[in-house]
Amino acid sequence: MGSYDLVIRDGIWFDGSGAAARTADIGIRDGEVVAVSSRPLEVDDADEVIDAGGKWVMPGFIDIHTHYDVEMLAASALTESLRHGVTTTVIGNCSLTTILATNVECADIFSRVEAVPREIVIGTLDEHRTWSTPTEYAHAIDKLNLGPNVATFLGQSDLRIHVMGMDRAVDDKAKPSDAELERMIALLNEALDVGFLGMSATTNWIDKLDGDLYRSRSLPTTFVKRREFRALNKVLRERERILQSTPEISLTPNVPKFFLAAGGRFRRKALKVSLLAAADSKAYPPLVYFMMYGAPIINRLLNGVFRWQHLPVPFTVYADGIDLVVFEEFGSGAAALDIKDQVERNELLRSEEYRRWFRRDYENKFTPKIWHRNLYDAVVVDSPDPAHVGKSFGQLADERGIHPVDAFLDLVVEHGRKIRWRTTIANHRPKYADKLAANKNVHMGFGDAGAHLRNMAFYNYHLRLLERVQSAQGTRKPFLTLEHAVHRLTGELADWYNLDAGHLRVGDRADIVIVDPEGLDGEVHELAEQEVPEYDGLRRMVNRNDRAVTATIVNGRVVYRDGEFADGLGDEWGPGRFLPAGREVRGATPRAGQRLTASASNDPATQ
């Protein structure tokens, strides 16, 4: 065995702290950085050497908002993240986990919200699930052949269903008994003991259940009342863990509730709150000023630890027919999505009474909305009729002399999911996107990797931000330095989430991405489609910009290099680990039947 398992030669080294980059050699042994040197390291007896001359060597990217909970069981390499330099992913967001509720119940809360076929979720859990407690789940994650590392929240919808039963969990009149609330607190404490980041929730009523028994009811956490909210937040506050959530879409939004919860005044600890989402909305353009300036002011007044999550790229969504989550936000749209059977749905869409209802919703300027509801800003990208492609539904309506809503619904009835279209709903103005990306009360995130397979593709938003930053360096007012941008995508997130990741110094985990700056061009903004064999051949939207990342390294192991993945990754081996909050994790991944014995700090069950 050589002095080093791996040496990275002559790269431009970013340590993740925001400090100035410099040229250095990096030596790695046993999954850890053991040398960073401005002088060449001796490589004659190194097992592997990567020449990184002219390239950026930085901590692996952290993706704080994914929904890989199901996909990591079926395809544990999670290659769509690895190819873009992501070495740490966070699952269990938006109240959704697959830990406590039954497999069918987990599918009911997960599938419709995250647009992953329900039968796939049920089948995957039936095949792979071996756990029924948070502790068992943490061990199960750590034994997978993971590509990247995985950290997780405990989903409150999952928790609520397990303790109260689905029927009561989605009943607005039902409240947990004292015994049930104590059970919730005990399970949350168990999750935090084993290293969960905290608890995730949502108060967004447009997130709906799938399935047959409770289909179209809002997720369980939208029914949580003040007593339950405060009791579980008290645990998180005392344990210094995180509440991740989504606010209510309403004319009277509940964002102030989250600001107050995050506050550290009034003789109590501050609560870390991570809230979706800071965005420059097309529907409400002035809202961007609240996103930029509200949190800094309120954090200062309340001594709070509140952060927005922000997707630092244009928020462009794609839809097959009417299957898009934004239609859940108004009554006529939700009514169509409530119907599973395509024939029955088409009967509804043909109805003149329904169309009048849809037109009223479409033209209503006074209802809360995410989608701008402008069909002139919704362009067809694929259709059985090539004459449709490249035109908006508004243009097609003008050609036919009808209302845009009628043109849209006519095409959905005629072609169903074969009429594919796109629109951008936020982050369309570079000026404000730059300001949000530089705002210290905003975290880079909300990529939704592993979800919305056919309508969103943000796996590489880290690279897209770096491309923008690099392009802006020649202007008079660059919005971020490269070092600061790297820090925002790595060390800043790791420190706030209290994860053993995000830094690249002697003694740190050897989770590394090597980026070729010449590959950061327009290609990083392009989209492609790729079949997912584990999902019965479903084709999902992905990014393909393989010139940007030349290597991804996890726990000292090269998992991706020059457009190719390591042999056997995900099937025979995987270097990724379960990352518990606040603890170092080093060494090889344990295999099925093994206990972690290297050190107590490596075994979540002993913490």
Coordinates of C-alpha atoms in Angstrom, one line a residue:
M1 CA 0.0 0.0 0.0
G2 CA 1.3 3.4 -0.9
S3 CA 1.7 6.5 1.3
Y4 CA -1.4 7.8 -0.2
D5 CA -4.5 6.1 -1.6
L6 CA -5.0 9.1 -3.9
V7 CA -3.1 12.3 -4.8
I8 CA -4.7 15.2 -6.7
R9 CA -1.9 17.1 -8.4
D10 CA -1.6 20.8 -9.1
G11 CA -5.3 21.8 -8.8
I12 CA -6.7 25.2 -7.8
W13 CA -7.7 24.4 -4.3
F14 CA -10.8 25.8 -2.6
D15 CA -11.2 24.7 1.1
G16 CA -14.9 25.6 1.4
S17 CA -14.4 28.4 4.0
G18 CA -14.4 31.2 1.5
A19 CA -10.6 31.7 1.8
A20 CA -8.6 32.6 -1.2
A21 CA -8.0 29.7 -3.6
R22 CA -4.4 28.6 -4.4
T23 CA -2.6 25.9 -6.3
A24 CA -1.9 22.8 -4.2
D25 CA -1.5 19.0 -4.1
I26 CA -3.9 17.1 -2.0
G27 CA -3.1 13.7 -0.4
I28 CA -5.8 11.3 0.7
R29 CA -5.6 8.2 2.8
D30 CA -8.3 6.1 4.4
G31 CA -11.1 8.4 3.2
E32 CA -9.5 11.5 4.8
V33 CA -7.4 14.4 3.6
V34 CA -3.9 13.9 5.1
A35 CA -1.9 16.5 3.2
V36 CA -2.5 19.8 1.4
S37 CA 0.8 21.2 0.1
S38 CA 1.9 24.0 -2.1
R39 CA 4.9 21.9 -3.0
P40 CA 4.5 18.7 -5.1
L41 CA 3.7 15.6 -3.0
E42 CA 5.7 12.4 -3.6
V43 CA 3.5 10.3 -5.8
D44 CA 5.8 7.4 -6.7
D45 CA 4.1 5.2 -4.2
A46 CA 0.5 6.6 -4.4
D47 CA -2.1 4.2 -5.5
E48 CA -3.8 6.7 -7.8
V49 CA -2.9 10.1 -9.1
I50 CA -5.2 12.7 -10.7
D51 CA -3.7 15.5 -12.6
A52 CA -5.9 18.6 -11.9
G53 CA -3.8 21.2 -13.5
G54 CA -5.9 24.3 -14.3
K55 CA -9.0 22.8 -12.7
W56 CA -10.8 23.7 -9.5
V57 CA -10.5 21.2 -6.6
M58 CA -13.2 21.9 -4.0
P59 CA -15.3 20.1 -1.4
G60 CA -18.1 18.0 -2.9
F61 CA -21.3 19.9 -3.3
I62 CA -24.1 19.5 -0.7
D63 CA -27.7 19.2 -1.9
I64 CA -29.9 20.1 1.1
H65 CA -33.3 19.4 -0.5
T66 CA -33.8 16.1 -2.3
H67 CA -36.4 13.4 -2.3
Y68 CA -34.2 10.4 -2.9
D69 CA -35.9 8.5 -0.1
V70 CA -37.3 5.9 -2.5
E71 CA -34.7 6.0 -5.3
M72 CA -31.8 5.4 -3.0
L73 CA -33.3 2.0 -2.2
A74 CA -33.7 1.0 -5.8
A75 CA -30.6 2.6 -7.3
S76 CA -28.3 3.5 -4.4
A77 CA -25.5 5.0 -6.5
L78 CA -27.7 8.1 -7.2
T79 CA -25.6 8.8 -10.2
E80 CA -27.6 11.8 -11.4
S81 CA -26.1 13.7 -8.4
L82 CA -22.6 12.2 -8.5
R83 CA -22.1 13.2 -12.2
H84 CA -22.6 16.9 -11.1
G85 CA -20.3 16.8 -8.2
V86 CA -22.8 16.3 -5.3
T87 CA -21.3 14.2 -2.6
T88 CA -23.8 14.8 0.2
T89 CA -27.6 14.7 -0.1
V90 CA -30.3 15.5 2.4
I91 CA -33.5 13.4 2.2
G92 CA -36.7 13.4 4.3
N93 CA -37.8 16.9 3.3
C94 CA -41.3 18.4 3.3
S95 CA -42.7 16.1 6.0
L96 CA -42.1 13.0 3.8
T97 CA -40.2 10.0 5.0
T98 CA -40.6 6.2 4.6
I99 CA -39.7 5.2 8.2
L100 CA -42.8 4.8 10.4
A101 CA -46.0 4.6 8.4
T102 CA -46.9 1.5 6.4
N103 CA -45.6 1.1 2.9
V104 CA -48.9 2.0 1.3
E105 CA -49.3 5.1 3.6
C106 CA -45.8 6.2 2.7
A107 CA -46.7 6.0 -0.9
D108 CA -49.9 7.9 -0.3
I109 CA -48.0 10.9 1.2
F110 CA -45.1 10.7 -1.2
S111 CA -46.3 9.9 -4.7
R112 CA -48.6 12.7 -5.7
V113 CA -46.6 15.5 -4.1
E114 CA -43.3 14.3 -5.5
A115 CA -44.6 13.0 -8.8
V116 CA -43.2 9.5 -8.5
P117 CA -45.5 6.6 -9.6
R118 CA -47.3 5.2 -6.5
E119 CA -46.9 1.6 -7.6
I120 CA -43.2 2.2 -7.9
V121 CA -43.0 3.5 -4.3
I122 CA -45.0 0.7 -2.9
G123 CA -43.0 -2.0 -4.8
T124 CA -39.7 -0.5 -3.8
L125 CA -40.6 -0.4 -0.2
D126 CA -42.0 -3.9 -0.2
E127 CA -38.7 -5.2 -1.7
H128 CA -36.2 -3.2 0.3
R129 CA -37.7 -2.1 3.6
T130 CA -36.1 -3.7 6.7
W131 CA -36.8 -1.1 9.3
S132 CA -39.6 0.2 11.5
T133 CA -37.8 2.7 13.8
P134 CA -35.5 5.7 13.2
T135 CA -32.6 3.8 14.6
E136 CA -33.1 0.9 12.3
Y137 CA -33.5 3.3 9.4
A138 CA -30.2 5.0 10.1
H139 CA -28.4 1.6 10.1
A140 CA -30.2 0.5 6.9
I141 CA -29.0 3.7 5.1
D142 CA -25.5 3.1 6.2
K143 CA -25.5 -0.4 4.8
L144 CA -26.6 0.6 1.3
N145 CA -24.1 0.8 -1.5
L146 CA -24.5 4.5 -1.6
G147 CA -22.8 6.7 -4.1
P148 CA -23.0 10.0 -2.2
N149 CA -23.5 10.5 1.6
V150 CA -27.0 10.8 2.9
A151 CA -28.4 12.8 5.9
T152 CA -32.0 12.9 6.7
F153 CA -34.9 14.6 8.5
L154 CA -37.8 12.8 10.2
G155 CA -40.9 13.6 8.2
Q156 CA -43.8 14.9 10.4
S157 CA -46.5 13.5 8.1
D158 CA -44.9 10.1 8.4
L159 CA -44.7 10.5 12.2
R160 CA -48.3 11.8 12.6
I161 CA -49.8 8.9 10.6
H162 CA -47.8 6.3 12.6
V163 CA -49.0 7.7 15.9
M164 CA -52.5 8.9 15.1
G165 CA -53.5 6.7 12.2
M166 CA -54.2 8.1 8.7
D167 CA -57.9 8.7 9.3
R168 CA -57.3 11.0 12.3
A169 CA -54.0 12.5 10.9
V170 CA -55.9 14.1 8.0
D171 CA -59.0 15.1 10.0
D172 CA -59.1 18.8 10.8
K173 CA -61.1 18.2 14.0
A174 CA -58.7 15.5 15.4
K175 CA -55.9 16.4 17.8
P176 CA -53.3 14.1 19.3
S177 CA -54.1 13.0 22.8
D178 CA -51.5 13.6 25.6
A179 CA -50.3 10.0 25.2
E180 CA -50.0 10.4 21.4
L181 CA -48.1 13.7 21.7
E182 CA -45.7 12.0 24.1
R183 CA -45.2 9.2 21.7
M184 CA -44.4 11.7 18.9
I185 CA -41.9 13.5 21.2
A186 CA -40.3 10.1 22.0
L187 CA -39.9 9.1 18.4
L188 CA -38.5 12.5 17.5
N189 CA -36.0 12.3 20.3
E190 CA -35.0 8.8 19.1
A191 CA -34.4 10.2 15.6
L192 CA -32.3 13.0 16.9
D193 CA -30.3 10.6 19.1
V194 CA -29.3 8.5 16.1
G195 CA -28.3 11.6 14.2
F196 CA -31.3 12.9 12.2
L197 CA -31.0 16.6 11.3
G198 CA -34.3 17.5 12.7
M199 CA -37.9 17.4 11.6
S200 CA -39.5 18.3 8.3
A201 CA -43.1 19.6 7.8
T202 CA -45.3 21.4 5.4
T203 CA -48.2 23.7 5.9
N204 CA -48.8 24.1 2.2
W205 CA -52.4 22.8 1.6
I206 CA -51.9 22.2 -2.1
D207 CA -49.7 19.1 -1.3
K208 CA -52.2 16.3 -1.6
L209 CA -52.4 12.6 -0.8
D210 CA -52.5 9.8 -3.4
G211 CA -54.2 6.5 -3.1
D212 CA -57.8 5.5 -2.9
L213 CA -59.0 6.0 0.7
Y214 CA -57.9 9.5 1.4
R215 CA -56.9 10.8 -2.1
S216 CA -56.8 14.5 -2.5
R217 CA -56.8 15.4 1.2
S218 CA -53.9 17.6 2.1
L219 CA -50.8 16.2 3.8
P220 CA -51.1 15.4 7.5
T221 CA -48.9 18.3 8.7
T222 CA -51.3 20.8 7.2
F223 CA -53.7 19.8 10.0
V224 CA -51.2 20.4 12.9
K225 CA -52.5 22.8 15.5
R226 CA -50.5 25.1 17.8
R227 CA -50.0 22.7 20.7
E228 CA -48.4 20.0 18.6
F229 CA -46.4 22.5 16.6
R230 CA -45.0 24.1 19.8
A231 CA -44.3 20.7 21.6
L232 CA -42.2 19.3 18.7
N233 CA -40.4 22.6 18.1
K234 CA -39.5 22.7 21.7
V235 CA -37.6 19.4 21.3
L236 CA -35.8 20.7 18.2
R237 CA -34.9 23.9 20.0
E238 CA -33.5 22.2 23.1
R239 CA -31.6 19.7 20.9
E240 CA -30.3 22.5 18.6
R241 CA -31.7 20.8 15.5
I242 CA -33.6 22.0 12.4
L243 CA -37.2 22.5 11.4
Q244 CA -37.6 22.3 7.6
S245 CA -41.0 23.4 6.3
T246 CA -43.0 25.1 3.6
P247 CA -45.4 28.0 4.3
E248 CA -49.1 28.1 3.5
I249 CA -50.0 29.5 0.1
S250 CA -52.7 31.9 1.3
L251 CA -53.7 35.6 1.2
T252 CA -52.9 35.5 5.0
P253 CA -49.6 33.5 4.9
N254 CA -48.2 31.9 8.0
V255 CA -44.6 32.9 7.4
P256 CA -44.6 35.1 10.6
K257 CA -45.2 31.9 12.6
F258 CA -41.9 30.5 11.4
F259 CA -40.1 33.8 12.0
L260 CA -41.3 33.8 15.6
A261 CA -40.5 30.1 16.0
A262 CA -36.9 30.8 14.9
G263 CA -36.5 33.7 17.3
G264 CA -34.1 33.4 20.2
R265 CA -35.5 36.3 22.3
F266 CA -37.7 36.0 25.4
R267 CA -35.3 33.7 27.3
R268 CA -35.3 30.8 25.0
K269 CA -33.0 29.2 22.5
A270 CA -33.3 30.1 18.9
L271 CA -34.7 27.4 16.6
K272 CA -33.0 26.8 13.2
V273 CA -35.8 27.1 10.6
S274 CA -35.2 26.3 6.9
L275 CA -38.2 27.4 4.8
L276 CA -39.2 27.1 1.2
A277 CA -38.6 29.1 -0.8
A278 CA -36.9 32.4 -1.6
A279 CA -37.8 33.2 -5.2
D280 CA -38.4 36.0 -7.6
S281 CA -41.9 35.1 -8.5
K282 CA -43.6 36.0 -11.8
A283 CA -46.9 35.9 -10.1
Y284 CA -46.0 38.5 -7.5
P285 CA -42.8 40.4 -8.6
P286 CA -42.7 42.7 -5.5
L287 CA -42.4 39.7 -3.2
V288 CA -38.7 39.4 -4.0
Y289 CA -38.0 42.5 -1.8
F290 CA -39.6 40.7 1.2
M291 CA -37.5 37.6 0.4
M292 CA -34.3 39.7 0.3
Y293 CA -34.9 42.0 3.3
G294 CA -37.5 40.5 5.5
A295 CA -35.4 37.7 7.0
P296 CA -32.3 39.9 7.8
I297 CA -34.5 42.4 9.7
I298 CA -36.5 39.9 11.6
N299 CA -33.5 37.7 12.4
R300 CA -31.9 40.7 13.9
L301 CA -34.9 41.9 15.9
L302 CA -35.7 38.4 17.2
N303 CA -32.1 37.0 17.4
G304 CA -33.4 34.4 15.0
V305 CA -31.7 31.6 13.0
F306 CA -34.1 31.6 10.0
R307 CA -33.0 30.7 6.5
W308 CA -34.8 30.6 3.2
Q309 CA -34.0 27.9 0.7
H310 CA -33.4 29.2 -2.8
L311 CA -32.9 27.6 -6.2
P312 CA -30.2 29.7 -7.8
V313 CA -31.4 29.1 -11.4
P314 CA -34.6 29.9 -13.3
F315 CA -37.5 27.9 -11.9
T316 CA -38.7 26.4 -15.2
V317 CA -41.2 23.6 -15.0
Y318 CA -42.4 21.1 -17.6
A319 CA -45.7 19.4 -17.8
D320 CA -47.3 16.5 -19.7
G321 CA -50.8 17.6 -20.3
I322 CA -52.4 18.9 -17.1
D323 CA -50.2 16.8 -14.8
L324 CA -48.4 19.5 -12.9
V325 CA -48.5 20.4 -9.2
V326 CA -49.2 24.1 -9.8
F327 CA -52.8 23.1 -10.9
E328 CA -53.4 22.0 -7.3
E329 CA -53.5 25.6 -6.2
F330 CA -56.9 26.4 -7.6
G331 CA -60.2 24.4 -7.4
S332 CA -60.7 23.5 -11.0
G333 CA -57.2 22.4 -11.5
A334 CA -57.2 20.2 -8.4
A335 CA -60.6 18.8 -9.5
A336 CA -59.0 17.5 -12.7
L337 CA -55.9 16.0 -10.9
D338 CA -58.2 14.3 -8.4
I339 CA -59.5 12.0 -11.1
K340 CA -57.2 9.1 -11.9
D341 CA -59.1 7.6 -14.9
Q342 CA -58.2 9.4 -18.1
V343 CA -61.6 8.9 -19.8
E344 CA -63.4 10.3 -16.8
R345 CA -61.0 13.2 -16.6
N346 CA -61.5 14.0 -20.2
E347 CA -65.3 14.1 -19.7
L348 CA -64.8 16.7 -17.1
L349 CA -62.4 18.7 -19.2
R350 CA -64.9 18.8 -22.1
S351 CA -67.7 20.1 -19.9
E352 CA -68.6 23.7 -20.6
E353 CA -69.5 24.2 -16.9
Y354 CA -66.0 23.0 -15.9
R355 CA -64.4 25.3 -18.5
R356 CA -66.3 28.3 -17.1
W357 CA -65.0 27.3 -13.7
F358 CA -61.4 27.0 -15.0
R359 CA -61.6 30.3 -16.8
R360 CA -62.8 32.0 -13.6
D361 CA -59.8 30.5 -11.7
Y362 CA -57.4 31.4 -14.5
E363 CA -58.5 35.1 -14.6
N364 CA -58.9 35.6 -10.8
K365 CA -56.2 38.2 -9.8
F366 CA -57.0 38.0 -6.1
T367 CA -56.3 34.4 -5.2
P368 CA -52.8 33.2 -3.9
K369 CA -50.8 31.5 -6.5
I370 CA -47.4 30.1 -7.4
W371 CA -48.1 29.9 -11.2
H372 CA -48.5 33.2 -13.0
R373 CA -51.5 31.7 -14.9
N374 CA -50.5 33.2 -18.2
L375 CA -51.0 30.7 -21.1
Y376 CA -49.2 33.1 -23.4
D377 CA -46.1 32.2 -21.3
A378 CA -46.5 28.4 -21.6
V379 CA -44.8 27.0 -24.7
V380 CA -45.4 23.6 -26.3
V381 CA -42.1 21.7 -26.6
D382 CA -43.5 18.3 -27.9
S383 CA -46.8 17.3 -29.5
P384 CA -48.2 14.7 -31.9
D385 CA -48.8 17.7 -34.2
P386 CA -45.5 19.3 -35.0
A387 CA -47.3 22.6 -35.8
H388 CA -47.9 23.1 -32.1
V389 CA -44.2 23.0 -31.1
G390 CA -42.6 26.3 -30.2
K391 CA -46.0 28.1 -29.8
S392 CA -47.6 29.1 -26.6
F393 CA -51.2 28.0 -25.8
G394 CA -52.1 31.7 -26.1
Q395 CA -50.8 31.8 -29.6
L396 CA -52.6 28.6 -30.5
A397 CA -55.8 30.1 -29.0
D398 CA -55.4 33.2 -31.2
E399 CA -55.0 31.1 -34.3
R400 CA -58.2 29.2 -33.4
G401 CA -60.1 32.3 -32.3
I402 CA -60.9 30.9 -28.8
H403 CA -60.0 31.6 -25.2
P404 CA -56.5 30.3 -24.1
V405 CA -58.1 28.0 -21.5
D406 CA -60.2 26.4 -24.2
A407 CA -57.1 25.9 -26.4
F408 CA -55.2 24.4 -23.5
L409 CA -58.0 22.0 -22.5
D410 CA -58.8 21.0 -26.1
L411 CA -55.2 19.9 -26.6
V412 CA -55.1 18.1 -23.3
V413 CA -58.3 16.2 -24.2
E414 CA -57.0 15.4 -27.7
H415 CA -53.4 14.4 -26.8
G416 CA -53.4 13.8 -23.0
R417 CA -49.9 13.5 -21.7
K418 CA -48.4 13.6 -25.2
I419 CA -48.8 17.4 -25.2
R420 CA -45.7 18.6 -23.4
W421 CA -45.0 22.2 -22.5
R422 CA -42.9 24.4 -20.2
T423 CA -43.1 27.7 -18.4
T424 CA -40.8 29.6 -16.0
I425 CA -42.5 30.6 -12.8
A426 CA -39.7 32.3 -10.9
N427 CA -36.1 33.4 -10.9
H428 CA -36.3 34.8 -14.4
R429 CA -34.7 38.2 -13.7
P430 CA -30.9 37.8 -13.5
K431 CA -30.6 41.0 -11.3
Y432 CA -32.7 39.6 -8.5
A433 CA -31.4 36.0 -8.9
D434 CA -27.9 37.4 -8.3
K435 CA -29.1 39.3 -5.2
L436 CA -30.8 36.2 -3.7
A437 CA -27.7 34.1 -4.4
A438 CA -25.6 36.5 -2.4
N439 CA -28.0 37.0 0.5
K440 CA -26.6 35.6 3.7
N441 CA -30.1 34.7 5.0
V442 CA -30.6 32.5 1.9
H443 CA -29.3 29.0 1.5
M444 CA -28.6 27.5 -1.9
G445 CA -30.9 24.5 -2.3
F446 CA -34.4 23.3 -3.3
G447 CA -33.1 21.2 -6.2
D448 CA -35.7 18.4 -5.6
A449 CA -33.4 15.7 -6.9
G450 CA -35.3 12.4 -7.1
A451 CA -38.7 14.0 -7.4
H452 CA -40.9 15.6 -10.1
L453 CA -39.2 13.3 -12.6
R454 CA -41.0 14.7 -15.7
N455 CA -41.3 18.3 -14.8
M456 CA -38.2 19.6 -13.1
A457 CA -34.5 19.0 -13.5
F458 CA -32.2 20.8 -11.1
Y459 CA -29.6 18.2 -10.4
N460 CA -26.8 20.5 -11.4
Y461 CA -27.8 23.8 -10.0
H462 CA -24.4 24.0 -8.2
L463 CA -22.6 24.1 -11.5
R464 CA -25.1 26.5 -13.0
L465 CA -24.4 28.9 -10.2
L466 CA -20.7 28.6 -10.7
E467 CA -21.1 29.3 -14.4
R468 CA -23.0 32.5 -13.6
V469 CA -20.4 33.5 -11.1
Q470 CA -17.6 32.9 -13.5
S471 CA -19.3 34.7 -16.3
A472 CA -19.9 37.7 -14.0
Q473 CA -16.2 38.1 -13.0
G474 CA -15.5 40.3 -16.0
T475 CA -18.2 42.8 -15.1
R476 CA -17.8 45.8 -12.9
K477 CA -20.0 44.3 -10.1
P478 CA -19.7 40.6 -9.8
F479 CA -22.3 39.4 -7.3
L480 CA -20.0 36.7 -5.7
T481 CA -16.4 35.8 -5.8
L482 CA -15.6 32.2 -6.8
E483 CA -14.4 31.5 -3.3
H484 CA -17.6 32.8 -1.8
A485 CA -19.8 30.9 -4.3
V486 CA -18.0 27.6 -3.4
H487 CA -18.5 28.4 0.3
R488 CA -22.2 28.9 -0.3
L489 CA -22.5 25.5 -1.9
T490 CA -20.3 23.6 0.6
G491 CA -18.9 24.8 3.9
E492 CA -21.8 27.3 4.7
L493 CA -24.4 24.5 4.4
A494 CA -22.3 21.9 6.2
D495 CA -21.7 24.2 9.1
W496 CA -25.4 25.3 9.4
Y497 CA -26.7 21.7 9.1
N498 CA -23.9 20.5 11.4
L499 CA -22.6 17.9 9.0
D500 CA -19.2 16.3 8.5
A501 CA -18.9 17.6 5.0
G502 CA -18.3 20.8 3.0
H503 CA -14.6 21.4 3.8
L504 CA -11.4 20.4 2.2
R505 CA -8.5 20.7 4.7
V506 CA -6.2 18.3 6.5
G507 CA -8.3 16.1 8.7
D508 CA -11.5 16.6 6.7
R509 CA -13.5 13.9 4.9
A510 CA -12.2 13.4 1.4
D511 CA -15.4 14.3 -0.4
I512 CA -14.2 16.2 -3.4
V513 CA -15.4 17.5 -6.8
I514 CA -12.9 18.6 -9.5
V515 CA -14.4 21.1 -12.0
D516 CA -13.0 22.2 -15.3
P517 CA -13.8 25.9 -15.6
E518 CA -13.7 25.6 -19.4
G519 CA -16.6 23.2 -19.1
L520 CA -18.8 25.8 -17.4
D521 CA -20.5 27.1 -20.5
G522 CA -24.0 27.1 -21.9
E523 CA -24.1 23.3 -21.8
V524 CA -24.8 23.4 -18.1
H525 CA -28.2 24.9 -18.7
E526 CA -29.3 22.3 -21.2
L527 CA -31.7 19.4 -20.5
A528 CA -32.0 15.9 -21.6
E529 CA -34.1 12.8 -20.9
Q530 CA -32.9 9.5 -19.5
E531 CA -34.6 6.2 -18.9
V532 CA -34.8 5.1 -15.3
P533 CA -34.6 1.2 -15.4
E534 CA -35.6 0.9 -11.7
Y535 CA -38.8 2.9 -12.5
D536 CA -40.0 0.5 -15.2
G537 CA -38.3 2.6 -17.9
L538 CA -39.9 5.9 -17.0
R539 CA -38.0 8.7 -18.8
R540 CA -37.0 11.7 -16.6
M541 CA -35.5 15.0 -17.2
V542 CA -31.8 15.3 -16.4
N543 CA -28.7 17.4 -17.2
R544 CA -25.8 16.3 -19.3
N545 CA -22.8 18.5 -19.0
D546 CA -20.0 16.0 -18.6
R547 CA -17.2 18.4 -19.5
A548 CA -17.8 20.5 -16.3
V549 CA -17.1 17.8 -13.6
T550 CA -14.0 15.8 -14.4
A551 CA -14.0 13.8 -11.1
T552 CA -16.2 13.2 -8.1
I553 CA -14.6 11.6 -5.0
V554 CA -16.6 10.3 -2.0
N555 CA -14.8 9.1 1.2
G556 CA -11.6 9.1 -0.8
R557 CA -12.9 6.8 -3.5
V558 CA -13.2 8.0 -7.1
V559 CA -16.8 7.3 -8.1
Y560 CA -17.0 9.4 -11.3
R561 CA -14.3 10.4 -13.7
D562 CA -14.2 11.8 -17.2
G563 CA -17.8 10.9 -17.9
E564 CA -17.6 7.3 -16.5
F565 CA -18.8 5.8 -13.2
A566 CA -16.6 3.4 -11.3
D567 CA -17.2 -0.3 -12.0
G568 CA -19.7 -1.9 -9.7
L569 CA -20.8 1.3 -8.0
G570 CA -24.1 0.9 -6.4
D571 CA -24.3 -2.8 -7.1
E572 CA -21.2 -4.3 -5.5
W573 CA -19.9 -1.3 -3.4
G574 CA -20.5 2.3 -2.6
P575 CA -18.5 4.7 -0.4
G576 CA -21.4 6.9 0.7
R577 CA -22.3 7.0 4.4
F578 CA -25.2 8.0 6.6
L579 CA -24.1 11.3 8.0
P580 CA -25.4 11.9 11.5
A581 CA -25.7 15.5 12.7
G582 CA -22.8 16.7 14.8
R583 CA -20.5 13.7 14.4
E584 CA -17.5 12.7 12.4
V585 CA -17.9 9.8 10.0
R586 CA -14.8 8.0 8.7
G587 CA -13.9 4.7 7.2
A588 CA -15.5 2.1 5.0
T589 CA -19.2 1.6 4.6
P590 CA -20.5 -1.3 6.7
R591 CA -22.1 -4.3 5.0
A592 CA -25.3 -6.1 5.7
G593 CA -25.0 -7.9 9.0
Q594 CA -22.0 -5.9 10.2
R595 CA -21.9 -3.5 13.1
L596 CA -19.8 -0.4 13.0
T597 CA -16.8 -1.2 15.2
A598 CA -14.1 1.3 14.2
S599 CA -15.1 3.8 16.8
A600 CA -18.1 4.7 18.9
S601 CA -18.5 8.0 17.0
N602 CA -19.1 6.0 13.8
D603 CA -22.0 3.9 15.2
P604 CA -25.2 5.9 15.4
A605 CA -26.7 3.4 17.8
T606 CA -24.2 4.2 20.5
Q607 CA -24.9 7.9 20.4

